[in-house]
Coordinates of C-alpha atoms in Angstrom, one line a residue:
M1 CA -7.8 -21.8 10.6
R2 CA -5.7 -20.9 7.5
A3 CA -7.7 -23.4 5.4
L4 CA -11.0 -21.8 6.3
G5 CA -9.5 -18.3 6.0
A6 CA -8.5 -19.2 2.4
L7 CA -12.0 -20.5 1.7
V8 CA -13.7 -17.4 3.1
L9 CA -11.5 -15.2 0.9
S10 CA -12.4 -17.4 -2.1
I11 CA -16.1 -17.0 -1.4
C12 CA -15.7 -13.2 -0.9
S13 CA -13.9 -13.0 -4.2
V14 CA -16.9 -14.7 -5.8
L15 CA -19.2 -12.0 -4.4
W16 CA -16.9 -9.3 -5.7
F17 CA -16.0 -11.1 -9.0
G18 CA -12.4 -11.6 -8.0
G19 CA -12.8 -15.4 -8.6
P20 CA -15.0 -17.9 -10.4
V21 CA -18.8 -17.9 -10.0
H22 CA -20.0 -20.8 -7.9
A23 CA -23.7 -19.9 -8.0
E24 CA -26.3 -21.5 -5.7
K25 CA -29.2 -20.6 -7.9
R26 CA -29.1 -19.9 -11.7
V27 CA -32.2 -18.9 -13.6
A28 CA -32.8 -18.1 -17.3
L29 CA -35.5 -16.8 -19.6
V30 CA -35.4 -17.7 -23.2
I31 CA -37.6 -16.0 -25.8
G32 CA -37.8 -16.7 -29.6
N33 CA -40.1 -14.6 -31.8
S34 CA -40.5 -16.0 -35.3
A35 CA -44.2 -15.7 -36.3
Y36 CA -44.5 -11.9 -36.9
E37 CA -48.0 -10.8 -38.0
N38 CA -47.2 -7.6 -39.9
V39 CA -43.8 -8.5 -41.6
S40 CA -42.2 -11.6 -43.0
R41 CA -41.8 -14.6 -40.8
L42 CA -38.3 -15.4 -39.4
G43 CA -37.2 -19.0 -39.6
N44 CA -34.5 -19.4 -37.0
P45 CA -35.5 -17.6 -33.7
A46 CA -37.8 -20.4 -32.6
N47 CA -35.1 -23.0 -33.3
D48 CA -32.4 -20.8 -31.7
A49 CA -34.5 -20.5 -28.5
A50 CA -35.1 -24.2 -28.3
A51 CA -31.4 -24.9 -28.7
M52 CA -30.5 -22.4 -26.0
T53 CA -33.1 -23.8 -23.7
T54 CA -31.7 -27.3 -24.0
T55 CA -28.1 -26.0 -23.5
L56 CA -29.0 -24.2 -20.3
Q57 CA -31.0 -27.1 -18.9
Q58 CA -28.1 -29.5 -19.5
A59 CA -25.8 -27.0 -17.8
G60 CA -27.7 -27.5 -14.6
F61 CA -29.7 -24.2 -14.4
D62 CA -32.3 -24.3 -11.7
V63 CA -35.0 -22.5 -13.8
V64 CA -35.1 -22.3 -17.6
E65 CA -38.3 -20.6 -18.9
S66 CA -38.8 -20.9 -22.6
R67 CA -41.4 -18.7 -24.4
H68 CA -42.2 -18.4 -28.2
N69 CA -43.9 -15.8 -30.4
L70 CA -44.9 -13.4 -27.6
K71 CA -47.2 -10.4 -28.1
I72 CA -46.4 -7.2 -26.2
S73 CA -48.7 -7.9 -23.3
E74 CA -47.3 -11.5 -23.0
M75 CA -43.7 -10.2 -23.1
R76 CA -44.4 -7.7 -20.3
R77 CA -46.0 -10.5 -18.3
A78 CA -43.1 -12.9 -18.9
F79 CA -40.5 -10.4 -17.7
R80 CA -42.7 -9.5 -14.7
D81 CA -42.9 -13.1 -13.6
F82 CA -39.2 -13.7 -14.3
A83 CA -38.3 -10.8 -12.0
D84 CA -39.7 -12.8 -9.0
K85 CA -37.4 -15.7 -9.9
A86 CA -34.3 -13.5 -10.4
R87 CA -34.8 -11.8 -7.1
D88 CA -33.2 -14.6 -5.0
A89 CA -30.9 -15.9 -7.8
D90 CA -27.2 -15.7 -8.0
V91 CA -27.0 -15.7 -11.8
A92 CA -29.8 -14.5 -14.1
V93 CA -29.6 -14.9 -17.9
V94 CA -32.0 -13.6 -20.6
Y95 CA -31.7 -14.8 -24.2
Y96 CA -33.8 -13.2 -27.0
A97 CA -34.0 -14.1 -30.7
G98 CA -36.1 -12.1 -33.0
H99 CA -36.4 -8.5 -34.4
G100 CA -35.0 -5.5 -32.6
I101 CA -34.8 -1.8 -33.4
E102 CA -32.9 1.3 -32.2
V103 CA -34.7 4.6 -31.9
D104 CA -32.9 7.7 -30.7
G105 CA -30.1 5.6 -29.2
T106 CA -32.5 3.3 -27.2
N107 CA -32.8 -0.4 -28.1
Y108 CA -36.2 -2.1 -28.3
L109 CA -37.3 -5.8 -28.6
I110 CA -40.2 -6.2 -31.0
P111 CA -43.1 -8.6 -30.2
V112 CA -44.9 -10.5 -32.9
D113 CA -48.0 -8.3 -32.9
A114 CA -46.2 -5.0 -33.4
A115 CA -47.2 -2.8 -36.4
L116 CA -44.9 0.2 -35.9
E117 CA -46.6 2.4 -38.5
R118 CA -45.1 5.5 -36.9
D119 CA -41.8 6.1 -35.0
L120 CA -43.9 7.0 -31.9
D121 CA -45.5 3.6 -31.9
V122 CA -42.3 2.0 -30.7
Y123 CA -42.9 3.3 -27.2
D124 CA -46.2 1.5 -26.9
E125 CA -45.7 -1.6 -29.1
A126 CA -42.1 -2.6 -28.3
L127 CA -40.2 -3.5 -25.1
P128 CA -37.1 -1.4 -24.2
L129 CA -33.8 -3.1 -23.3
D130 CA -33.7 -1.2 -20.0
R131 CA -36.8 -3.1 -18.9
I132 CA -34.8 -6.4 -19.2
L133 CA -31.9 -4.9 -17.2
V134 CA -34.4 -3.9 -14.4
T135 CA -35.8 -7.4 -14.4
I136 CA -32.5 -9.1 -13.7
E137 CA -31.1 -6.4 -11.5
P138 CA -31.7 -8.3 -8.2
A139 CA -29.4 -11.2 -9.2
R140 CA -26.5 -11.2 -6.7
Q141 CA -23.5 -12.3 -8.8
L142 CA -24.0 -12.1 -12.6
R143 CA -26.5 -10.5 -14.9
L144 CA -26.2 -11.7 -18.6
V145 CA -28.4 -10.5 -21.6
I146 CA -27.8 -12.2 -25.0
L147 CA -29.5 -10.6 -28.0
D148 CA -29.7 -12.3 -31.3
A149 CA -31.8 -9.4 -32.6
C150 CA -29.5 -7.4 -34.9
R151 CA -31.2 -8.7 -38.1
D152 CA -32.1 -6.3 -40.9
N153 CA -35.3 -4.7 -39.5
P154 CA -38.2 -4.6 -42.1
F155 CA -40.2 -2.1 -39.9
S156 CA -37.7 0.8 -40.5
K157 CA -38.4 0.7 -44.2
T158 CA -42.2 1.5 -43.9
M159 CA -42.2 3.4 -40.6
K160 CA -43.3 7.1 -40.8
R161 CA -41.2 9.7 -39.1
T162 CA -43.1 12.2 -37.0
L163 CA -39.9 14.2 -36.4
A164 CA -37.1 14.6 -38.9
S165 CA -34.6 14.7 -36.1
R166 CA -35.6 11.3 -34.6
A167 CA -32.9 8.8 -35.6
I168 CA -33.7 5.2 -36.4
G169 CA -30.5 3.2 -36.6
R170 CA -29.4 0.2 -38.5
G171 CA -29.1 -2.8 -36.1
L172 CA -28.8 -2.0 -32.4
A173 CA -27.1 0.9 -30.6
K174 CA -24.1 0.6 -28.4
V175 CA -25.0 0.2 -24.7
E176 CA -23.0 0.6 -21.5
P177 CA -24.6 -1.1 -18.5
T178 CA -24.8 1.1 -15.4
S179 CA -24.9 -1.9 -12.9
P180 CA -21.7 -3.8 -12.1
N181 CA -21.2 -7.5 -13.0
T182 CA -23.5 -7.1 -16.1
L183 CA -22.8 -8.3 -19.6
I184 CA -24.8 -7.6 -22.8
A185 CA -23.9 -9.6 -25.8
F186 CA -25.0 -8.6 -29.4
A187 CA -25.0 -11.0 -32.3
S188 CA -23.4 -8.2 -34.3
K189 CA -21.4 -5.1 -33.5
A190 CA -23.5 -1.9 -32.8
G191 CA -24.7 -0.3 -36.0
S192 CA -24.4 -3.4 -38.1
T193 CA -26.8 -6.3 -38.9
A194 CA -26.6 -10.0 -38.2
S195 CA -27.3 -12.9 -40.5
D196 CA -30.2 -15.3 -39.8
G197 CA -28.2 -18.1 -41.4
D198 CA -29.0 -20.8 -43.9
S199 CA -29.0 -23.7 -41.5
K200 CA -31.3 -24.6 -38.6
N201 CA -29.7 -22.1 -36.2
S202 CA -28.2 -18.6 -36.7
P203 CA -24.3 -18.5 -36.8
F204 CA -24.4 -16.6 -33.4
T205 CA -26.5 -19.1 -31.6
S206 CA -24.7 -22.1 -33.1
A207 CA -21.4 -20.8 -31.6
L208 CA -23.1 -19.9 -28.3
V209 CA -24.4 -23.4 -27.6
K210 CA -20.9 -24.7 -28.4
H211 CA -18.9 -22.6 -26.0
I212 CA -20.9 -20.7 -23.4
T213 CA -21.6 -23.6 -21.0
T214 CA -18.2 -25.1 -21.0
P215 CA -17.4 -25.8 -17.3
G216 CA -14.8 -23.5 -15.9
L217 CA -14.5 -21.4 -19.1
D218 CA -14.5 -17.7 -18.4
L219 CA -17.4 -15.9 -20.1
R220 CA -15.2 -13.3 -21.8
K221 CA -13.1 -16.1 -23.3
A222 CA -16.2 -18.0 -24.3
F223 CA -17.6 -15.0 -26.1
G224 CA -14.2 -14.6 -27.7
Y225 CA -14.5 -18.2 -29.1
V226 CA -18.0 -17.3 -30.3
R227 CA -16.7 -14.3 -32.1
D228 CA -14.0 -16.3 -33.8
D229 CA -16.5 -18.9 -35.0
V230 CA -19.0 -16.4 -36.3
L231 CA -16.3 -14.4 -38.2
R232 CA -15.1 -17.6 -39.7
N233 CA -18.6 -18.9 -40.7
T234 CA -19.7 -15.5 -42.2
G235 CA -16.6 -14.6 -44.0
N236 CA -15.7 -11.8 -41.6
K237 CA -19.1 -10.1 -42.4
Q238 CA -20.6 -10.4 -38.9
E239 CA -18.7 -9.7 -35.6
P240 CA -20.4 -10.3 -32.3
Y241 CA -19.7 -7.8 -29.5
V242 CA -20.0 -7.8 -25.7
Y243 CA -20.6 -4.7 -23.6
G244 CA -20.1 -4.4 -19.8
S245 CA -17.2 -5.6 -17.6
L246 CA -16.4 -8.1 -14.9
G247 CA -13.6 -8.6 -12.4
G248 CA -10.1 -9.6 -13.1
D249 CA -10.4 -13.4 -12.6
D250 CA -12.3 -16.1 -14.5
V251 CA -16.1 -15.9 -14.4
P252 CA -17.5 -19.1 -15.9
L253 CA -21.3 -19.5 -16.5
V254 CA -20.9 -23.1 -15.5
P255 CA -18.4 -23.6 -12.6
A256 CA -15.6 -26.1 -12.9
K257 CA -15.8 -29.3 -10.9
P258 CA -15.2 -28.5 -7.2
T259 CA -11.9 -29.4 -5.6
T260 CA -11.7 -31.2 -2.3
L261 CA -10.7 -28.8 0.5
A262 CA -8.1 -29.8 3.0
P263 CA -9.6 -30.6 6.5
A264 CA -9.4 -27.7 8.8
P265 CA -7.9 -28.0 12.3
S266 CA -10.2 -29.0 15.1
N267 CA -8.6 -26.7 17.7
Q268 CA -11.2 -24.8 19.6
A269 CA -9.2 -21.5 19.4
D270 CA -8.8 -21.8 15.7
M271 CA -12.6 -22.6 15.4
R272 CA -13.3 -19.4 17.4
R273 CA -11.1 -17.3 15.2
D274 CA -12.7 -18.7 12.0
Y275 CA -16.1 -17.9 13.5
E276 CA -15.1 -14.3 14.1
L277 CA -13.7 -14.0 10.6
A278 CA -16.9 -15.4 9.1
E279 CA -19.0 -13.1 11.3
R280 CA -17.1 -10.1 9.9
V281 CA -18.0 -11.2 6.4
G282 CA -21.5 -12.2 7.4
T283 CA -22.8 -13.7 4.1
R284 CA -24.7 -16.9 3.5
D285 CA -21.8 -18.4 1.5
V286 CA -19.3 -17.8 4.2
W287 CA -21.5 -19.3 6.9
T288 CA -22.2 -22.3 4.7
A289 CA -18.5 -22.8 4.2
F290 CA -17.9 -22.5 8.0
L291 CA -20.5 -25.3 8.6
A292 CA -18.8 -27.4 5.9
Q293 CA -15.5 -26.9 7.8
Y294 CA -17.0 -27.4 11.3
P295 CA -20.2 -29.4 11.0
E296 CA -20.5 -30.0 14.8
G297 CA -20.0 -28.1 18.0
L298 CA -21.0 -24.9 19.7
Y299 CA -19.7 -22.7 16.9
A300 CA -21.6 -24.8 14.4
S301 CA -24.8 -24.0 16.2
L302 CA -23.9 -20.3 16.2
A303 CA -23.3 -20.5 12.5
K304 CA -26.7 -22.1 11.9
G305 CA -28.3 -19.3 13.9
Q306 CA -26.5 -16.8 11.7
L307 CA -27.9 -18.6 8.6
N308 CA -31.4 -18.5 10.1
K309 CA -30.9 -14.8 10.7
I310 CA -29.8 -14.2 7.1
A311 CA -32.8 -16.2 5.9
A312 CA -35.1 -14.2 8.0
E313 CA -33.6 -11.0 6.6
E314 CA -33.9 -12.2 3.0
A315 CA -37.5 -13.2 3.6
R316 CA -38.2 -9.8 5.0
V317 CA -36.6 -8.1 2.0
A318 CA -38.4 -10.3 -0.4
A319 CA -41.7 -9.7 1.4
T320 CA -41.1 -5.9 1.4
E321 CA -40.3 -6.0 -2.3
K322 CA -43.3 -8.1 -3.0
A323 CA -45.5 -5.7 -1.1
R324 CA -44.0 -2.8 -3.0
L325 CA -44.7 -4.5 -6.4
A326 CA -48.2 -5.4 -5.2
Q327 CA -48.8 -1.7 -4.4
E328 CA -47.4 -0.6 -7.8
E329 CA -49.6 -3.2 -9.5
K330 CA -52.6 -2.0 -7.6
A331 CA -51.9 1.6 -8.6
R332 CA -51.4 0.6 -12.2
L333 CA -54.6 -1.3 -12.4
A334 CA -56.5 1.6 -10.8
A335 CA -54.9 4.0 -13.3
E336 CA -55.8 1.9 -16.2
G337 CA -59.3 1.5 -15.0
A338 CA -59.1 -2.2 -14.1
K339 CA -62.1 -4.1 -13.1
A340 CA -63.3 -4.2 -9.5
N341 CA -62.3 -7.9 -9.1
E342 CA -58.7 -7.2 -10.3
Q343 CA -58.4 -4.3 -7.9
A344 CA -59.8 -6.5 -5.1
R345 CA -57.3 -9.2 -6.0
A346 CA -54.5 -6.7 -6.0
A347 CA -55.6 -5.4 -2.6
R348 CA -55.7 -8.9 -1.2
E349 CA -52.2 -9.6 -2.5
A350 CA -50.9 -6.3 -1.1
K351 CA -52.5 -7.2 2.3
A352 CA -51.0 -10.7 2.2
A353 CA -47.6 -9.2 1.3
E354 CA -47.8 -6.8 4.2
E355 CA -48.7 -9.6 6.6
A356 CA -45.8 -11.6 5.3
R357 CA -43.5 -8.7 5.8
V358 CA -44.6 -8.2 9.4
A359 CA -44.2 -11.9 10.0
A360 CA -40.7 -11.8 8.5
E361 CA -39.8 -8.8 10.7
K362 CA -40.9 -10.8 13.8
Q363 CA -39.0 -13.9 12.7
K364 CA -35.9 -11.8 12.1
A365 CA -36.2 -10.4 15.7
I366 CA -36.5 -13.9 17.1
E367 CA -33.5 -15.2 15.2
A368 CA -31.4 -12.2 16.3
A369 CA -32.4 -12.9 19.9
K370 CA -31.3 -16.5 19.5
V371 CA -27.9 -15.5 18.0
E372 CA -27.3 -13.0 20.9
T373 CA -28.1 -15.7 23.5
E374 CA -25.8 -18.2 21.8
R375 CA -23.1 -15.6 21.6
A376 CA -23.3 -14.8 25.4
N377 CA -23.1 -18.6 26.2
T378 CA -20.1 -18.9 23.9
A379 CA -18.3 -16.0 25.6
A380 CA -18.9 -17.5 29.1
K381 CA -17.5 -20.9 28.0
A382 CA -14.5 -19.3 26.3
K383 CA -13.8 -17.2 29.4
A384 CA -13.9 -20.4 31.6
A385 CA -11.6 -22.2 29.2
S386 CA -9.2 -19.3 29.1
E387 CA -9.0 -19.2 32.9
A388 CA -8.4 -23.0 33.1
K389 CA -5.6 -22.7 30.5
A390 CA -4.0 -19.9 32.4
A391 CA -4.0 -21.9 35.6
S392 CA -2.5 -24.9 33.8
D393 CA 0.2 -22.7 32.3
A394 CA 1.1 -21.2 35.7
K395 CA 1.4 -24.7 37.2
A396 CA 3.6 -25.9 34.4
A397 CA 5.9 -22.8 34.7
E398 CA 6.3 -23.4 38.5
E399 CA 7.2 -27.0 37.9
A400 CA 9.8 -26.0 35.3
R401 CA 11.3 -23.4 37.7
I402 CA 11.6 -26.0 40.5
A403 CA 13.2 -28.4 38.1
A404 CA 15.7 -25.8 36.9
E405 CA 16.6 -24.9 40.5
K406 CA 17.2 -28.6 41.3
Q407 CA 19.4 -29.0 38.2
K408 CA 21.4 -25.9 39.1
A409 CA 21.9 -27.3 42.7
I410 CA 23.1 -30.6 41.2
E411 CA 25.6 -28.8 38.9
A412 CA 26.9 -26.7 41.8
A413 CA 27.4 -29.8 43.9
R414 CA 29.2 -31.5 41.1
V415 CA 31.6 -28.5 40.7
L416 CA 32.2 -28.3 44.4
E417 CA 32.9 -32.1 44.6
A418 CA 35.4 -31.8 41.7
E419 CA 37.2 -28.9 43.4
R420 CA 37.4 -30.9 46.6
A421 CA 38.8 -33.9 44.8
S422 CA 41.4 -31.7 43.1
A423 CA 42.4 -30.2 46.4
A424 CA 42.7 -33.6 48.0
A425 CA 44.8 -34.8 45.1
Q426 CA 47.1 -31.8 45.4
A427 CA 47.5 -32.3 49.2
K428 CA 48.3 -35.9 48.7
L429 CA 50.8 -35.1 46.0
A430 CA 52.5 -32.5 48.2
E431 CA 52.7 -34.9 51.1
Q432 CA 54.3 -37.6 48.9
N433 CA 56.8 -35.1 47.6
A434 CA 57.7 -34.1 51.1
Q435 CA 58.3 -37.7 52.1
D436 CA 60.4 -38.3 49.0
T437 CA 62.5 -35.3 49.8
K438 CA 63.1 -36.3 53.4
A439 CA 64.1 -39.8 52.4
Q440 CA 66.5 -38.5 49.8
D441 CA 68.1 -36.2 52.4
N442 CA 68.6 -39.2 54.8
K443 CA 70.1 -41.5 52.2
P444 CA 73.9 -41.8 52.3
P445 CA 75.8 -40.6 49.2
G446 CA 76.7 -43.4 46.7
P447 CA 76.9 -44.1 43.1
V448 CA 74.5 -42.3 40.8
A449 CA 71.4 -44.3 40.4
A450 CA 70.1 -45.2 37.0
L451 CA 67.2 -43.2 35.6
M452 CA 63.7 -44.6 36.1
P453 CA 62.0 -46.0 33.0
S454 CA 59.9 -43.5 31.2
E455 CA 56.8 -45.5 31.8
Q456 CA 57.3 -45.0 35.6
A457 CA 57.7 -41.2 35.4
V458 CA 55.3 -39.3 37.5
K459 CA 52.7 -37.5 35.5
P460 CA 52.2 -33.7 36.1
A461 CA 49.5 -33.0 38.6
P462 CA 46.6 -30.8 37.7
P463 CA 46.8 -27.2 39.1
A464 CA 45.2 -26.4 42.4
A465 CA 41.7 -25.0 42.3
A466 CA 42.9 -21.7 43.8
D467 CA 45.4 -21.3 40.9
I468 CA 42.9 -21.9 38.1
P469 CA 41.6 -18.3 37.9
R470 CA 45.1 -16.8 37.6
L471 CA 46.2 -19.4 35.1
L472 CA 43.1 -18.8 33.0
Q473 CA 43.6 -15.0 33.1
T474 CA 47.2 -15.6 31.9
E475 CA 46.0 -17.8 28.9
L476 CA 43.2 -15.3 28.0
R477 CA 45.8 -12.5 27.9
R478 CA 48.0 -14.7 25.7
V479 CA 45.3 -15.3 23.1
G480 CA 44.4 -11.5 23.1
C481 CA 41.1 -11.7 24.9
S482 CA 42.1 -10.0 28.1
Q483 CA 43.7 -6.7 28.9
G484 CA 43.1 -6.8 32.7
A485 CA 45.4 -7.7 35.5
V486 CA 46.5 -11.3 36.2
D487 CA 45.6 -11.3 40.0
G488 CA 43.6 -14.6 40.4
D489 CA 40.4 -12.6 41.1
W490 CA 37.7 -14.0 38.8
N491 CA 35.7 -10.7 38.6
A492 CA 33.3 -9.2 36.0
A493 CA 36.3 -8.2 33.7
S494 CA 37.6 -11.7 33.7
Q495 CA 34.1 -13.0 32.9
R496 CA 33.8 -10.6 29.9
S497 CA 37.2 -11.8 28.6
L498 CA 36.0 -15.4 28.7
A499 CA 32.7 -14.4 27.0
L500 CA 34.8 -12.6 24.3
F501 CA 36.8 -15.9 23.8
N502 CA 33.5 -17.8 23.5
K503 CA 32.3 -15.4 20.8
N504 CA 35.5 -15.5 18.7
A505 CA 36.3 -19.2 19.2
G506 CA 32.8 -20.5 18.8
T507 CA 32.7 -22.2 22.3
R508 CA 30.1 -22.2 25.0
L509 CA 32.1 -22.2 28.2
D510 CA 30.5 -21.1 31.5
V511 CA 31.9 -17.6 32.1
K512 CA 30.8 -17.4 35.8
V513 CA 33.3 -20.0 37.0
A514 CA 37.0 -20.3 36.2
S515 CA 37.0 -24.1 35.5
L516 CA 39.7 -26.5 34.5
D517 CA 37.8 -27.3 31.3
A518 CA 38.0 -23.6 30.3
L519 CA 41.7 -23.5 31.1
D520 CA 42.4 -26.6 29.0
M521 CA 40.2 -25.1 26.1
V522 CA 42.1 -21.8 26.1
K523 CA 45.5 -23.6 26.4
G524 CA 44.7 -25.6 23.4
R525 CA 44.5 -22.4 21.2
T526 CA 48.1 -21.6 20.0
A527 CA 47.3 -18.5 18.0
R528 CA 45.5 -15.2 18.8
I529 CA 41.7 -15.6 19.0
C530 CA 40.4 -12.1 19.8
P531 CA 41.3 -9.2 17.4
L532 CA 44.2 -6.8 18.1
I533 CA 43.3 -3.2 18.8
C534 CA 45.9 -0.5 18.3
D535 CA 46.0 3.2 19.4
H536 CA 46.0 6.1 17.0
G537 CA 49.3 6.3 15.0
F538 CA 49.8 2.5 15.3
K539 CA 48.7 -0.4 13.1
A540 CA 48.3 -4.1 13.6
D541 CA 51.4 -6.1 12.5
G542 CA 50.9 -9.7 13.4
E543 CA 50.7 -10.0 17.1
T544 CA 52.0 -6.5 17.9
C545 CA 51.1 -2.8 17.1
T546 CA 53.8 -0.9 15.2
R547 CA 54.0 2.8 14.7
I548 CA 52.9 4.2 11.3
T549 CA 55.7 5.9 9.5
C550 CA 54.9 8.5 6.7
K551 CA 57.3 9.8 4.1
P552 CA 58.4 13.4 4.3
G553 CA 55.7 16.0 3.7
Y554 CA 53.0 13.6 5.0
E555 CA 51.6 13.0 8.5
V556 CA 49.2 10.5 10.1
G557 CA 45.6 11.8 9.8
D558 CA 42.5 11.2 11.8
D559 CA 41.6 8.0 9.9
N560 CA 45.1 6.5 10.7
T561 CA 46.3 7.0 7.1
C562 CA 49.2 9.2 5.8
Q563 CA 47.9 12.6 4.5
K564 CA 49.8 15.4 2.8
T565 CA 50.9 18.2 5.2
E566 CA 49.6 21.6 4.3
V567 CA 52.3 24.3 4.5
K568 CA 51.1 27.9 4.7
K569 CA 53.2 30.4 2.8
P570 CA 54.3 33.6 4.6
A571 CA 52.3 36.7 3.6
R572 CA 54.1 39.2 1.4
P573 CA 54.9 42.4 3.3
V574 CA 52.9 45.4 2.2
A575 CA 53.9 49.0 2.7
K576 CA 51.6 50.9 5.0
R577 CA 50.8 54.5 5.0
E578 CA 49.8 56.4 8.0
E579 CA 46.1 57.0 8.4
P580 CA 44.1 58.5 11.2
A581 CA 43.6 56.0 14.0
A582 CA 40.3 54.2 13.7
A583 CA 38.2 52.7 16.4
P584 CA 39.4 49.2 17.3
K585 CA 37.4 46.4 15.7
P586 CA 36.2 43.5 17.8
A587 CA 38.5 40.5 17.5
A588 CA 37.2 37.7 15.3
S589 CA 36.2 34.7 17.2
A590 CA 38.8 32.0 17.2
A591 CA 38.1 29.1 14.8
E592 CA 36.7 26.1 16.3
P593 CA 39.4 23.5 16.9
K594 CA 39.3 20.7 14.5
T595 CA 37.7 17.6 16.0
R596 CA 40.0 14.6 15.8
A597 CA 38.9 11.0 16.0
S598 CA 40.2 8.6 18.6
G599 CA 42.7 7.2 16.1
Q600 CA 42.0 3.6 17.0
V601 CA 42.1 0.6 14.7
L602 CA 39.5 -2.1 15.0
C603 CA 40.6 -5.7 14.0
D604 CA 38.3 -8.6 13.9
P605 CA 38.1 -11.9 11.9
Q606 CA 37.3 -9.9 8.8
G607 CA 40.5 -7.8 9.0
C608 CA 41.6 -4.5 10.5
R609 CA 40.2 -1.0 9.6
P610 CA 40.5 2.5 11.1
V611 CA 37.8 3.8 13.4
A612 CA 35.7 6.5 11.7
Q613 CA 35.9 10.1 12.8
G614 CA 33.6 10.7 15.8
C615 CA 33.4 7.0 16.7
R616 CA 34.9 4.8 19.4
I617 CA 35.3 1.2 20.3
I618 CA 33.3 -0.4 23.1
Q619 CA 33.6 -3.9 24.7
N620 CA 30.5 -6.1 25.1
T621 CA 30.3 -9.4 26.8
T622 CA 28.0 -11.0 24.2
I623 CA 29.0 -9.5 20.9
G624 CA 32.7 -8.6 21.6
Q625 CA 34.3 -5.3 20.3
R626 CA 32.3 -3.1 18.0
Q627 CA 32.4 0.5 16.7
V628 CA 29.9 3.0 18.1
C629 CA 29.4 6.5 16.4
N630 CA 27.8 9.6 17.9

């Protein structure tokens, strides 16, 4: 489940440009205009376009359309056709080499048949850069425009100005894309011109084909390498520039070689959680990743249904857009006075697009119904599996409880048997002692017998079971873990004392029973185990509490330390004069008595320290003694 979650997040980061681009479909349009009819011919654009076409094809682009020497009508047709290919693409790239011009802050691409006798002609004879951005707008992940069109423009020298205020710039103007994930690369910085070069290709295109399709190389870094090469080859006279912005992580035009993902767990619950996570994202990439992780099973069928649903939605959107474009085309042809056959053809295309849209809507409804049916079946099966698991868990818990009770009964029987054996041994020993005493009394006096060898000495008998609680209470009091009475009654106070011994000695004795093992364990400790607690005015001194003695002029304060005694000086007598008796004033309220702490000292393995003012010491069976403040 974690592996798929990481994969889903990686795909989402692609969609939002938080990670590298792994495009399913990449398309490109390459245009090179060299054979201009009204100005001097350019030598390199055709070669540059051919080199860029080869580079993109070798990089694995799905579609690379290459066009050369286009007139204005052909350029418009080329971008209109390319818009259909960019609509369902993940990455769309447009490369243009040729003349360009900037008029009133707007950049235009100049076709080969442009005359541009007046500045107004640019609106009819050239193609604005905004038209290219609209063409590639539908691309889902990356939109890239590369313009090798900043050459010294010959049209601006002969163009007539109809308005003196209309500005015609040198090179191209700075542009800021309004759509996210869009980059526009100029061969030269805004306001400057680019060199056509002396070799087969321009310096800008030569650097592009070298760096831009490097697998895994971020586009911004690739254009940085292009900039360095162009500056070096032109003697710092030409500096390429990129406008727009991307996300924070690498965005390569050609993805790096994919890495093998770790296999995801096959647990049904994990698969269900992964399905729910993928359903929340709901993109084609996420569902494709889910099927790659879980290629078979019920949830795989649901994922396929979701993909069919997405495909139906995409087909509906594409059909709707195509119908809209057909209607626009029909209106344009009618406005331009198109021939009757062109209008009829546009009407047929519009009708076909509308029929396709209706069919897509129906298919989407069918796929949605399938997904809902599969979801209901999955919920029913998941509920049955959950009930079966709950029954199995309940059965296992009952078996564990019965086993625990049996083990507890066995332990109780073992303790009872041990106590009985100890009592029998004590009775036998008492009987033997009585017999020995009687025999000794009946024996006539005589010489003193020799002592028995040490190896024949009688070993001390274990204490009787009835004496163990009293002996254990005595030992717990000796090691400082008990303050209660030694009465042989193993009550809750005695159990808390043994629990305190366990905490400070690091043992795990059973506190509910005063056993012989516990007595031997406590006897084995020769020093104090539990910390010593003294009252106010006393301090811990080894194993006893001694009174705190302060030097003259000092007394024991609330924190159990010596503090200087404050001595109030007697007020100097003041002569009084008789005045008329005044009304008695209300007596001032007595000062609140100073609150004093308990004066106790808390000692533990870390040392002894006074209890803070307003605090007290409490006893706990599990954690021992601790300080609690109000």
